[in-house]
mmCIF file of C-alpha atoms in Angstrom:
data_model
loop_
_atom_site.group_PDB
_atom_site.id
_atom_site.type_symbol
_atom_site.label_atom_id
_atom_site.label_comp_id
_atom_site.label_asym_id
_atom_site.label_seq_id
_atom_site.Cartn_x
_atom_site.Cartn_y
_atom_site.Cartn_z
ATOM 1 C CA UNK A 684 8.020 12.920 18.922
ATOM 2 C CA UNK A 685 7.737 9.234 17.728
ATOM 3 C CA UNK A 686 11.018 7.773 17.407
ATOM 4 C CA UNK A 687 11.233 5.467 14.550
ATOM 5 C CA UNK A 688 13.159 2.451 13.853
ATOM 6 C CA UNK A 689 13.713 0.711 10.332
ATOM 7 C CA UNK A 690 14.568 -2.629 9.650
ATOM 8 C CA UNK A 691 15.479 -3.538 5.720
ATOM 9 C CA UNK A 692 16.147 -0.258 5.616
ATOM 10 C CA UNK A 693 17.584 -0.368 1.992
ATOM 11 C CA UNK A 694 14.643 -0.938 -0.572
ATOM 12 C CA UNK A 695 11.863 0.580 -2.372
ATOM 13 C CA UNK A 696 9.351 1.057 0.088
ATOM 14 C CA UNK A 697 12.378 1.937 2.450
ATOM 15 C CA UNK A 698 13.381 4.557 0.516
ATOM 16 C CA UNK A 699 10.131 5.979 0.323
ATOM 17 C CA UNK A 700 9.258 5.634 4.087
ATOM 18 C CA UNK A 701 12.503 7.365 4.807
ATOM 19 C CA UNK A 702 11.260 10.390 2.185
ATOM 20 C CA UNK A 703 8.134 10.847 4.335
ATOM 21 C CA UNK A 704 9.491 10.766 8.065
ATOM 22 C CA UNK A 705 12.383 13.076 7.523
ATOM 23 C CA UNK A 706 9.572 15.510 6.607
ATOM 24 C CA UNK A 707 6.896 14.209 9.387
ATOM 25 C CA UNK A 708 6.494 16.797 11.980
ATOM 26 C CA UNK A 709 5.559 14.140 14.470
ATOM 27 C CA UNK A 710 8.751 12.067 14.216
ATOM 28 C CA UNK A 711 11.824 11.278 14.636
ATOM 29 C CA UNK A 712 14.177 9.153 12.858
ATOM 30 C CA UNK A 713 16.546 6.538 14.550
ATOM 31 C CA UNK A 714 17.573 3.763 12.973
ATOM 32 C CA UNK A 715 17.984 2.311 9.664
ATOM 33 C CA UNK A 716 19.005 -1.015 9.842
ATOM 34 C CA UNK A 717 20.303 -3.033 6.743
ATOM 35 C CA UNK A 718 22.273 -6.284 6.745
ATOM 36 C CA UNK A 719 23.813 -6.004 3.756
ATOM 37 C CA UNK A 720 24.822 -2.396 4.116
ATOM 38 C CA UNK A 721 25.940 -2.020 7.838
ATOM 39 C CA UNK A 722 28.012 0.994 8.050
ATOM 40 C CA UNK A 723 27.437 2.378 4.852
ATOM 41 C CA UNK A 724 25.660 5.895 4.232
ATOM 42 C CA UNK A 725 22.109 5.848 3.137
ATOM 43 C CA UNK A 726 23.014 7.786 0.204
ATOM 44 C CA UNK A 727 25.061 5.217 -1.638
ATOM 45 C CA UNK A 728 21.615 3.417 -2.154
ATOM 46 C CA UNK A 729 19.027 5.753 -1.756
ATOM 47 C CA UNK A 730 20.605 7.872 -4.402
ATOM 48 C CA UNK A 731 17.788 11.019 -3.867
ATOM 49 C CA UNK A 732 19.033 11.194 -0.066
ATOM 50 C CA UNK A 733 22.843 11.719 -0.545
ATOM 51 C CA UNK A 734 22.528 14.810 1.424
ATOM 52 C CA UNK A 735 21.803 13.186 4.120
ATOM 53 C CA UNK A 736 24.409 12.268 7.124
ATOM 54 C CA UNK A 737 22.813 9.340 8.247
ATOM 55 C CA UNK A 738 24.008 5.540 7.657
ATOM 56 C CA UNK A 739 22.918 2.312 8.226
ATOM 57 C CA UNK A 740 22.983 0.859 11.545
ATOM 58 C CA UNK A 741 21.701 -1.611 14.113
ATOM 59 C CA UNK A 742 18.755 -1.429 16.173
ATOM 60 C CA UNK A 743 18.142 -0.022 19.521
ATOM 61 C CA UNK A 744 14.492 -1.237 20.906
ATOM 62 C CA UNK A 745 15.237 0.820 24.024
ATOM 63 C CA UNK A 746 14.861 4.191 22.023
ATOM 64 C CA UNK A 747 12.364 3.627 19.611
ATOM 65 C CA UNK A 748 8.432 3.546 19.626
ATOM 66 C CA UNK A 749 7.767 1.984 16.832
ATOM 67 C CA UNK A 750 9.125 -0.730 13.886
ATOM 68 C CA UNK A 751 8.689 -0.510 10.701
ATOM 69 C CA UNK A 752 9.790 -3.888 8.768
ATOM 70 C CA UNK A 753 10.628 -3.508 5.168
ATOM 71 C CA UNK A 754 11.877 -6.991 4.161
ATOM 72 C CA UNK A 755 10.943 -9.390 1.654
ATOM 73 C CA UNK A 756 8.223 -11.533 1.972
ATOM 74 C CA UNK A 757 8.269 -13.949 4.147
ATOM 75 C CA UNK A 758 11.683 -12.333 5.877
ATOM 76 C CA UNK A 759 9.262 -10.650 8.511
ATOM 77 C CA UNK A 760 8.548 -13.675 10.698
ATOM 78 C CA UNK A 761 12.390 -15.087 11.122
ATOM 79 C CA UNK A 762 13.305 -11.635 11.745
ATOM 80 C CA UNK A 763 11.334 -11.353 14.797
ATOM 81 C CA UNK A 764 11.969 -14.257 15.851
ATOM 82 C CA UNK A 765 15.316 -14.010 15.643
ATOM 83 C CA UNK A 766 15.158 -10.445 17.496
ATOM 84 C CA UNK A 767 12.086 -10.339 19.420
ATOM 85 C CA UNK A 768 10.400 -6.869 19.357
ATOM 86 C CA UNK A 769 9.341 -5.421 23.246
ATOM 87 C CA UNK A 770 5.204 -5.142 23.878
ATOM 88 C CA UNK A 771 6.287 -1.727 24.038
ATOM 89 C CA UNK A 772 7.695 -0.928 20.849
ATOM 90 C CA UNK A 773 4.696 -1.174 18.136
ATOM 91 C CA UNK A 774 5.044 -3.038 14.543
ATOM 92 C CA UNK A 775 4.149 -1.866 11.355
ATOM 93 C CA UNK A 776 4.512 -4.797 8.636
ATOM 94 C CA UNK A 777 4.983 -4.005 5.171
ATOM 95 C CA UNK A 778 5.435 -7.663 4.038
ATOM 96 C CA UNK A 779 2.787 -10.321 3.818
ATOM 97 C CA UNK A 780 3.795 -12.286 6.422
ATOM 98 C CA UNK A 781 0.921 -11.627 8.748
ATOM 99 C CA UNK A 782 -1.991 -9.962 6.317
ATOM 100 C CA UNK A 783 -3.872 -13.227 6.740
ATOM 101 C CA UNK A 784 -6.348 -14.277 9.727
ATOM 102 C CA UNK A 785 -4.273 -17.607 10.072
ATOM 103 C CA UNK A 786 -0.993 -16.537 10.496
ATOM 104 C CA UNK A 787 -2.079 -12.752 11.501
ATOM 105 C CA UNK A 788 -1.494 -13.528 15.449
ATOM 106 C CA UNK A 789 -1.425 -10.090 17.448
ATOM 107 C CA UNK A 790 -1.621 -8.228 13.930
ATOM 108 C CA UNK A 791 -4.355 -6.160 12.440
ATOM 109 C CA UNK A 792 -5.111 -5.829 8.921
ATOM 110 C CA UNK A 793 -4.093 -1.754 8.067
ATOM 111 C CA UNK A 794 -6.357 -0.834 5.451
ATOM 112 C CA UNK A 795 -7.633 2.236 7.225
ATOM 113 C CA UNK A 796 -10.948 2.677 4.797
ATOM 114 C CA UNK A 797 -12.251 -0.459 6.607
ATOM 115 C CA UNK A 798 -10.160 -1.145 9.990
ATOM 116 C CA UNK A 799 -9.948 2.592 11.113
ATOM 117 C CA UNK A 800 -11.162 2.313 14.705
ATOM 118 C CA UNK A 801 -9.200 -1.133 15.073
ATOM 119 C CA UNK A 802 -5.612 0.271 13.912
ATOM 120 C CA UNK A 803 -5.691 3.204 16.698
ATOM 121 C CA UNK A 804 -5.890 0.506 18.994
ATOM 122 C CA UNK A 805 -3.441 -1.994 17.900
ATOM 123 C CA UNK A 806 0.344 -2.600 18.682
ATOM 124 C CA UNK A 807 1.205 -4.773 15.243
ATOM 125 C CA UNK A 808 0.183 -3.770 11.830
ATOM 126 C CA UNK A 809 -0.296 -5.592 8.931
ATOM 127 C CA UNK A 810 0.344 -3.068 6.068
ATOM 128 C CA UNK A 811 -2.089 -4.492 2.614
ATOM 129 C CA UNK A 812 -0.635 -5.476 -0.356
ATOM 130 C CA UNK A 813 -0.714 -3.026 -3.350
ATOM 131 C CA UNK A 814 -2.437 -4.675 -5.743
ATOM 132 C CA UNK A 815 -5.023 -5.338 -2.777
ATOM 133 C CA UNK A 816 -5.425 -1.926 -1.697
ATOM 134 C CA UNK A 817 -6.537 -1.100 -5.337
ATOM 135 C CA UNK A 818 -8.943 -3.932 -5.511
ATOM 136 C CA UNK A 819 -10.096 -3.749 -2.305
ATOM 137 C CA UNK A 820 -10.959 -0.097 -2.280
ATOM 138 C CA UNK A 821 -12.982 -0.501 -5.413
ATOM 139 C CA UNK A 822 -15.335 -2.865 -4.276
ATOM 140 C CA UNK A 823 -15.654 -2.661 -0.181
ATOM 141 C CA UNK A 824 -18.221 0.085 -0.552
ATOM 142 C CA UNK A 825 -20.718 -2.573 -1.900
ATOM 143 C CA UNK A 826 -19.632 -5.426 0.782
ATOM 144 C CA UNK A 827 -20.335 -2.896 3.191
ATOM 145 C CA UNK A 828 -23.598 -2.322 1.662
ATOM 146 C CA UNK A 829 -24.392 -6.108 0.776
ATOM 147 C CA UNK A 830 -24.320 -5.601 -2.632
ATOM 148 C CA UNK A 831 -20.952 -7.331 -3.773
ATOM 149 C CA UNK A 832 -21.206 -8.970 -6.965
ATOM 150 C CA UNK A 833 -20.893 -12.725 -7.310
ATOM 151 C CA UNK A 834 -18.246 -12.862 -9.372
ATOM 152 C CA UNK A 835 -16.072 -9.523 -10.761
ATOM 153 C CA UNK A 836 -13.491 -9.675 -13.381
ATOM 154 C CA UNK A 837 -10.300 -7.815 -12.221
ATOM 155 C CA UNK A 838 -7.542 -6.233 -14.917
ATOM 156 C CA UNK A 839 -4.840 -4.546 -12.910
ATOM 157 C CA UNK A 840 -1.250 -3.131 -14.463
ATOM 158 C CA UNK A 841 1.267 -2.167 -12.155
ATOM 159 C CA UNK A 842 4.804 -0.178 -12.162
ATOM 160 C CA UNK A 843 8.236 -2.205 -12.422
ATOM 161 C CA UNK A 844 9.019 -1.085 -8.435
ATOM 162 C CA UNK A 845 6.186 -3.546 -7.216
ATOM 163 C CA UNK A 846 8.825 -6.221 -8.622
ATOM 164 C CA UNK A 847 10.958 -5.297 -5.654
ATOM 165 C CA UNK A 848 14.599 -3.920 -5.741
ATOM 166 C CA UNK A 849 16.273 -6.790 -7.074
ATOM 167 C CA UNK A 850 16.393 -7.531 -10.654
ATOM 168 C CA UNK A 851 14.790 -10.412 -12.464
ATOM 169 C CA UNK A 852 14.621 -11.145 -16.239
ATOM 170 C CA UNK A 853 11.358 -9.961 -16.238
ATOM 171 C CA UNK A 854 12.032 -6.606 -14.488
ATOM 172 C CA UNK A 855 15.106 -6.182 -16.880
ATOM 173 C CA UNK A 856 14.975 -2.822 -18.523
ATOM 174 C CA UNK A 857 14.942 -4.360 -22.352
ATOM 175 C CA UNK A 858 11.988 -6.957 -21.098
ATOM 176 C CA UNK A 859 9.978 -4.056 -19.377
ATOM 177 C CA UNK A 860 10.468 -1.051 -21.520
ATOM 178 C CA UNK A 861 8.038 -0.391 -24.068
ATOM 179 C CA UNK A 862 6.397 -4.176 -23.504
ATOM 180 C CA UNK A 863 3.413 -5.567 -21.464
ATOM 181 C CA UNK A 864 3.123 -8.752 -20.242
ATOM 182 C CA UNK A 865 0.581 -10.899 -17.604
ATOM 183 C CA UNK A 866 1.492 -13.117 -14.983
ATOM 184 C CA UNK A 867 0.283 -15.237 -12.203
ATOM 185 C CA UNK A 868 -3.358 -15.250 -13.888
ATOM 186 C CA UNK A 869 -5.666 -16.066 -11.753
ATOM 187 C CA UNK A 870 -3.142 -17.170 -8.936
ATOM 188 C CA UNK A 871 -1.974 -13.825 -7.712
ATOM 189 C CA UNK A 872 -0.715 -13.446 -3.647
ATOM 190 C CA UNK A 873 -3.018 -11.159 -3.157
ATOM 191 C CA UNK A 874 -6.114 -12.392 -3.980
ATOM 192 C CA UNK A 875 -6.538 -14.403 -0.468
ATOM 193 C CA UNK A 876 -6.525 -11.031 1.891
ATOM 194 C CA UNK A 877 -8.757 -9.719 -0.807
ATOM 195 C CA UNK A 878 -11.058 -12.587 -0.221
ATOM 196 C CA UNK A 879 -10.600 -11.946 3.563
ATOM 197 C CA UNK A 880 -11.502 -8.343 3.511
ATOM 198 C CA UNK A 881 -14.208 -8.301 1.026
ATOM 199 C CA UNK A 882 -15.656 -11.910 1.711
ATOM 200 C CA UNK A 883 -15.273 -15.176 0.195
ATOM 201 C CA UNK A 884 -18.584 -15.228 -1.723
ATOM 202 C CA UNK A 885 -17.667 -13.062 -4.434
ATOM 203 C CA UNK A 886 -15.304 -15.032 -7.522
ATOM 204 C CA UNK A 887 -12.438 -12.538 -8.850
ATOM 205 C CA UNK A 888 -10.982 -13.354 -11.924
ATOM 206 C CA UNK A 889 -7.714 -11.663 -11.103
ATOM 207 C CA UNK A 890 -5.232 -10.522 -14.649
ATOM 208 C CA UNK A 891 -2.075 -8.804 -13.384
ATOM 209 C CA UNK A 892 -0.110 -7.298 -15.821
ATOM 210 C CA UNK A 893 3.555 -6.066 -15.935
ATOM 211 C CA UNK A 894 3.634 -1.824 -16.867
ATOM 212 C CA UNK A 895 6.445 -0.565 -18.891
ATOM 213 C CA UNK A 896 6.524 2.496 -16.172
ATOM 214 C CA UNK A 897 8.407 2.461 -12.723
ATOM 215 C CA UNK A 898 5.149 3.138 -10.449
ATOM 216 C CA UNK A 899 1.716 3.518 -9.606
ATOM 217 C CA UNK A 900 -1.502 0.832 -10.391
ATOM 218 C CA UNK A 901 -4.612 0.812 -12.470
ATOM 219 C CA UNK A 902 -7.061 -1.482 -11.641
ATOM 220 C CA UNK A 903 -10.389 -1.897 -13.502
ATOM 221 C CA UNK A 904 -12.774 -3.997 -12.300
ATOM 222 C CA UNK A 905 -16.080 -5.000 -14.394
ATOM 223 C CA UNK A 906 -19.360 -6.485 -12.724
ATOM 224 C CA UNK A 907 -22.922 -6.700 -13.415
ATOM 225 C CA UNK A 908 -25.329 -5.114 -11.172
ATOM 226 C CA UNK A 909 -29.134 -4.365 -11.268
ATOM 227 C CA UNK A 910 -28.193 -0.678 -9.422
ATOM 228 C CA UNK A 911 -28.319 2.443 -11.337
ATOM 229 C CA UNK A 912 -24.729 4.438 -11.611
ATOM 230 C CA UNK A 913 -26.047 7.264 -9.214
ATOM 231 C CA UNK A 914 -27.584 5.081 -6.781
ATOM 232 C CA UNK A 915 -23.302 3.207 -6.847
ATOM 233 C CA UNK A 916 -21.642 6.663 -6.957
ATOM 234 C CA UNK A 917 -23.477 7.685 -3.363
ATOM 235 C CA UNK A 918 -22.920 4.233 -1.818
ATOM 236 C CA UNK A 919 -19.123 4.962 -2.399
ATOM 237 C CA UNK A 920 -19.403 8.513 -2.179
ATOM 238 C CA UNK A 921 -21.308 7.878 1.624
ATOM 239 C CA UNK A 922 -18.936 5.138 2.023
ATOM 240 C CA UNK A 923 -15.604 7.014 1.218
ATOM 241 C CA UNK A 924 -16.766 10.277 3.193
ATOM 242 C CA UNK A 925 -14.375 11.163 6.095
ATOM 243 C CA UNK A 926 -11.657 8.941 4.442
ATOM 244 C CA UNK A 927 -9.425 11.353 3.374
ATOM 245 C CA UNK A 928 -7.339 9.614 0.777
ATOM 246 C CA UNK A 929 -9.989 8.356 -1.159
ATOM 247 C CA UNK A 930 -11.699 10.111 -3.771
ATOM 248 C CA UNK A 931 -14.719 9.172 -5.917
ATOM 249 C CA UNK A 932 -14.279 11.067 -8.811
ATOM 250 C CA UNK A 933 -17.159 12.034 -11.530
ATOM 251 C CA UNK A 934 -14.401 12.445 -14.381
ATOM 252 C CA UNK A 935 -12.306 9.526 -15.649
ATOM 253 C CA UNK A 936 -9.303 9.138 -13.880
ATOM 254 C CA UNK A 937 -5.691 8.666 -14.358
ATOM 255 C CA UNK A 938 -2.192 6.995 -12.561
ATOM 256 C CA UNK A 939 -0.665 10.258 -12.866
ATOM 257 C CA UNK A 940 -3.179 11.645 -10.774
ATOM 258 C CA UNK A 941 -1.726 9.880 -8.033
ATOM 259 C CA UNK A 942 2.077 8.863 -8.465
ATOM 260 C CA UNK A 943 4.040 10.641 -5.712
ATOM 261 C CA UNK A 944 0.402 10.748 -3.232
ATOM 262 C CA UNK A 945 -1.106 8.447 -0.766
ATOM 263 C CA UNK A 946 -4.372 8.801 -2.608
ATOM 264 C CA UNK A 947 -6.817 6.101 -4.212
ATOM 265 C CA UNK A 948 -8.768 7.901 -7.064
ATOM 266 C CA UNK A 949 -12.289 6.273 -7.992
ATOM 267 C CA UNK A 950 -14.313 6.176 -11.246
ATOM 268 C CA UNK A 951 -17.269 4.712 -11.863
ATOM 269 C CA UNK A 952 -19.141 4.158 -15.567
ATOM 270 C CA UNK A 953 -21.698 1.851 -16.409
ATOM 271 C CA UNK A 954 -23.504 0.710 -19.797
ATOM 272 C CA UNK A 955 -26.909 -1.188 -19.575
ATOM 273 C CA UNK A 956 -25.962 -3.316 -16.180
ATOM 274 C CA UNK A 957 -22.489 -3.208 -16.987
ATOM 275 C CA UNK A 958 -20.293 -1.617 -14.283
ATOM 276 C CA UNK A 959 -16.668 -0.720 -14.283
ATOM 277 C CA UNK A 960 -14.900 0.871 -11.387
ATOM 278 C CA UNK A 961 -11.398 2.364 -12.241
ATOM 279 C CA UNK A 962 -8.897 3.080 -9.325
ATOM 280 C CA UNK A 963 -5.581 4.533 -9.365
ATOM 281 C CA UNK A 964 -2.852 4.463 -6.644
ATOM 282 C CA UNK A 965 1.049 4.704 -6.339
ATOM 283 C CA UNK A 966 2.054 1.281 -5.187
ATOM 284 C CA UNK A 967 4.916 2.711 -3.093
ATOM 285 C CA UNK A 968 2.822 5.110 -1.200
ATOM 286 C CA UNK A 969 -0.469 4.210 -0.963
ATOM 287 C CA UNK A 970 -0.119 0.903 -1.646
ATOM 288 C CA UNK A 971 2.867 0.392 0.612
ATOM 289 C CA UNK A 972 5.044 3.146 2.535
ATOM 290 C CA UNK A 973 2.396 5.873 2.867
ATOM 291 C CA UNK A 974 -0.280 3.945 3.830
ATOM 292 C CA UNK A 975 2.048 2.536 6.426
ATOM 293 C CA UNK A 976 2.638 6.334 7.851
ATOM 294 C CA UNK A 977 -1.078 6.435 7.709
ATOM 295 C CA UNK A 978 -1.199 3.436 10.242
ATOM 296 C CA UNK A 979 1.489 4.985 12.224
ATOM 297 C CA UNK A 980 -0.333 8.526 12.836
ATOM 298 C CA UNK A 981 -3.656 6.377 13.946
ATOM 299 C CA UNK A 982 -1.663 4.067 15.956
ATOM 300 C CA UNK A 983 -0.370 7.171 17.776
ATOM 301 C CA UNK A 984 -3.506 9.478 18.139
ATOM 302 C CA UNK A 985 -2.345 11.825 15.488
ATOM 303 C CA UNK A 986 -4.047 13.631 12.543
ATOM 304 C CA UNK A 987 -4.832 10.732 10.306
ATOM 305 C CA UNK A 988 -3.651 13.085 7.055
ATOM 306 C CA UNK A 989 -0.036 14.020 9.035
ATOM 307 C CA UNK A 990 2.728 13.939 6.980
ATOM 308 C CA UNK A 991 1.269 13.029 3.664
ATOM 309 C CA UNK A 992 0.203 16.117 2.371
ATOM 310 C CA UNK A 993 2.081 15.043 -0.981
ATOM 311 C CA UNK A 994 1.277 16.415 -4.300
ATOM 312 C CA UNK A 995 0.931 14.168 -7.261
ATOM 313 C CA UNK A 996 4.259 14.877 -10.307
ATOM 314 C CA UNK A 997 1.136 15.580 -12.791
ATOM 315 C CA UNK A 998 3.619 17.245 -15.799
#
């Protein structure tokens, strides 16, 4: 069994991470640590666990395998240096502290559709960003085939829970509801470990729009290219085979298609040289807490799939 330790223990993609390991077969479940909450049960904030017996605690390196570190951005680094983690104790990241080549140091980038092979051998993880999962996924299979557009424009909408836990005037219920709004045009975080992963020579225009819904992301993404649609649906379909959680679909597809999974759905249309690639994920799961469990089973030799055999809340 891998025993598991969790620090910021308290928030969205906490919550979630905590959902999937109580269930994981492979694992078992240690310590939930939370500042702010020391002593309390888990219950009185993850409201769908009050079941449960368990309450936040401290950590114990001595007794766990592995670290998961669910704190705000930029909260990652002082925390470990603050309480340094032991070589043998591995590090899964689900901040953005260390997603980039300059400040990465000992971390890998954990976007198993391109760094497969590399995450079973690393000891620190750097989980992707949501927004750049989506993108990311839509377009590696032509970098990988040297066909990447020059430039690509990018509209994404995402679920009020990729605003965090804490509440802003912007995530406020009477802003959000029924309401869309864009920000950080142009400008958004993740746009430079996109650039990383795919390559700089390609120019995203990158809209990010607030949802009125509480999860999942829709990114379209619109190019020109001089390929037919059937020659681009086998370079992702030859691209995407043996990666389990992500599907190139022939039918339009939709966010409730994957809300609750750790799948990326994938549609492709084009008109004249016109191309637009449609992907779908849940921002919590596959764009944070599940594809973190994915990087866990790698990291420790298991079935890639373990775990996250979720079903999507379709009706």
């Amino acid at each position: 069994m891998i025993k598991v330790g969790i620090a910021g223990a308290a928030g969205y993609t906490a919550g979630e991470l905590i959902r999937m390991l109580v269930a994981h077969p492979g694992v078992e479940l240690r310590y939930l640590q939370s500042e702010s909450h020391r002593g309390e049960p888990i219950g009185k904030v993850h409201r769908d666990l009050i079941y449960s017996d368990r309450v936040f605690s401290d950590l114990d390196y001595t007794d766990i395998d592995v670290l998961f570190l669910c704190m705000g951005h930029g909260v990652s680094t002082r925390f470990l240096q603050q309480n340094p983690v032991p070589a043998s104790v591995r590090v899964i990241d689900l901040g953005n502290d260390f997603r980039l080549k300059a400040n990465a140091g000992n971390f890998v980038y954990g976007l198993p559709e391109r760094n497969r092979e590399i995450i079973r051998q690393a000891g620190r993880v750097a989980n992707p960003g949501c927004f750049a999962t989506a993108i990311e996924l839509s377009l590696l299979p032509l970098a990988n085939g040297g066909v990447l557009p020059s430039c690509a424009s990018v509209f994404g909408i995402t679920g009020a829970t990729g605003a965090g836990q804490q509440p802003t005037g912007e995530t406020h219920y009477s802003n959000r509801a029924q309401n869309l709004s864009v920000y950080k045009v142009f400008s958004h975080q993740h746009l430079a470990e996109i650039r990383e992963t795919l390559g700089e020579a390609t120019d995203i225009a990158f809209v990010p729009v607030r949802g009125c819904h509480a999860r999942g992301i829709m990114v379209n993404t619109v190019f020109y290219s001089d390929l037919e649609v059937g020659e681009l649906k086998r370079l992702y379909a030859s691209y995407y085979e043996g990666h389990p959680f992500t599907v190139v679909s022939d039918e339009p597809v939709y966010l409730k298609q994957v809300v609750n999974t750790n799948y990326c759905f994938i549609h492709l249309e084009q008109q004249g040289r016109k191309v637009l690639v449609t992907s779908v994920i849940d921002n919590l799961l596959k764009g944070a807490s599940g594809q973190a469990v994915q990087n866990m089973n790698l990291m420790f030799g298991l079935e890639e799939t373990t775990g996250l055999h979720l079903k999507a809340n379709y009706f």
